XYZ file of C-alpha atoms in Angstrom:
118
model
C 65.660 -84.046 -11.738
C 66.264 -84.914 -15.379
C 64.494 -82.169 -17.340
C 64.875 -79.284 -14.874
C 67.771 -80.168 -12.555
C 68.543 -76.547 -11.601
C 64.982 -75.256 -11.219
C 64.017 -74.265 -7.677
C 60.299 -74.624 -8.548
C 58.649 -76.632 -11.288
C 55.130 -75.486 -12.188
C 53.049 -78.477 -13.166
C 49.621 -78.127 -14.795
C 47.535 -81.264 -14.539
C 44.001 -82.517 -14.330
C 42.286 -83.804 -11.223
C 43.136 -87.492 -11.448
C 43.801 -89.089 -8.081
C 47.366 -89.843 -9.193
C 48.080 -86.150 -9.697
C 48.584 -85.260 -6.056
C 51.665 -84.888 -3.891
C 50.656 -87.990 -1.900
C 51.237 -90.074 -5.041
C 54.927 -89.193 -4.909
C 55.164 -90.972 -1.560
C 53.628 -94.086 -3.106
C 56.085 -94.056 -6.014
C 59.346 -92.998 -4.311
C 61.119 -93.376 -0.992
C 60.003 -90.710 1.504
C 63.177 -88.624 1.235
C 62.987 -88.477 -2.567
C 59.239 -87.790 -2.532
C 59.694 -84.972 0.000
C 62.458 -83.372 -2.071
C 60.337 -83.557 -5.243
C 57.222 -82.295 -3.465
C 59.084 -79.207 -2.251
C 60.018 -78.351 -5.853
C 56.572 -78.855 -7.406
C 53.962 -76.149 -7.696
C 50.850 -77.939 -8.920
C 48.067 -76.090 -10.734
C 44.917 -78.151 -11.248
C 42.446 -77.700 -14.070
C 38.775 -77.194 -13.190
C 36.855 -80.410 -12.558
C 34.112 -79.482 -15.035
C 35.220 -78.293 -18.466
C 38.984 -78.311 -18.519
C 40.836 -75.298 -19.912
C 43.694 -77.748 -20.465
C 41.480 -79.435 -23.087
C 41.003 -76.059 -24.772
C 44.785 -75.548 -24.817
C 45.278 -78.999 -26.353
C 42.685 -78.215 -29.029
C 44.367 -74.880 -29.826
C 47.751 -76.613 -30.114
C 46.186 -79.092 -32.514
C 44.777 -76.236 -34.617
C 48.173 -74.516 -34.513
C 49.860 -77.713 -35.733
C 47.404 -78.131 -38.599
C 47.245 -74.501 -39.707
C 50.723 -73.180 -39.038
C 53.229 -75.907 -38.257
C 52.322 -78.317 -41.043
C 55.532 -77.580 -42.944
C 59.240 -77.055 -42.405
C 60.132 -73.681 -40.967
C 63.728 -72.719 -41.649
C 64.651 -70.669 -38.588
C 63.587 -69.573 -35.108
C 63.000 -66.069 -36.480
C 60.707 -67.403 -39.192
C 58.901 -69.539 -36.600
C 58.300 -66.504 -34.371
C 56.968 -64.566 -37.366
C 54.611 -67.397 -38.387
C 53.378 -67.962 -34.818
C 52.739 -64.265 -34.323
C 50.760 -64.025 -37.568
C 48.732 -67.133 -36.662
C 48.020 -65.847 -33.148
C 46.998 -62.401 -34.431
C 44.598 -63.991 -36.933
C 43.065 -66.267 -34.235
C 42.619 -63.282 -31.903
C 41.289 -60.977 -34.643
C 38.610 -63.481 -35.649
C 37.814 -64.245 -31.996
C 38.276 -67.961 -32.636
C 36.633 -70.237 -30.103
C 36.475 -73.944 -29.424
C 33.262 -75.438 -30.777
C 32.324 -78.345 -28.520
C 30.694 -81.038 -30.629
C 30.517 -83.833 -28.085
C 27.106 -83.292 -26.525
C 25.676 -84.840 -23.373
C 23.508 -87.061 -25.579
C 26.630 -88.243 -27.441
C 28.323 -88.941 -24.126
C 25.381 -91.005 -22.916
C 25.777 -93.211 -25.996
C 29.554 -93.431 -26.229
C 30.215 -93.500 -22.473
C 27.056 -95.306 -21.397
C 28.924 -97.177 -18.660
C 29.541 -93.787 -16.993
C 25.943 -92.582 -17.369
C 23.693 -95.219 -15.818
C 19.980 -94.740 -16.303
C 17.924 -94.780 -13.108
C 15.136 -97.348 -13.244
C 13.045 -95.879 -10.447
């Protein structure tokens, strides 16, 4: 209602947390408000295993560090810089290098990876 008051549909990309479902609207708002919001939302969920949303976040971080780490004087200049950055990333076939291995996860997130004793 605030950010997109005139949009008929709002496309929302989110992960698979239990709070990211239409039913959660009914827990947070009166039924009439929740129903109105639910009719406007088009929810797209990321895969449960290996989120492409994480990849997008990583790419945005790289973009910020490599291209947007300075003042850019105009929208035209920004478009030119973004295009050059994107072309370079595509030309070099840049990929996300996952460094957090299962072994690392078992150490750092040991409460989520219990070891069977039998």
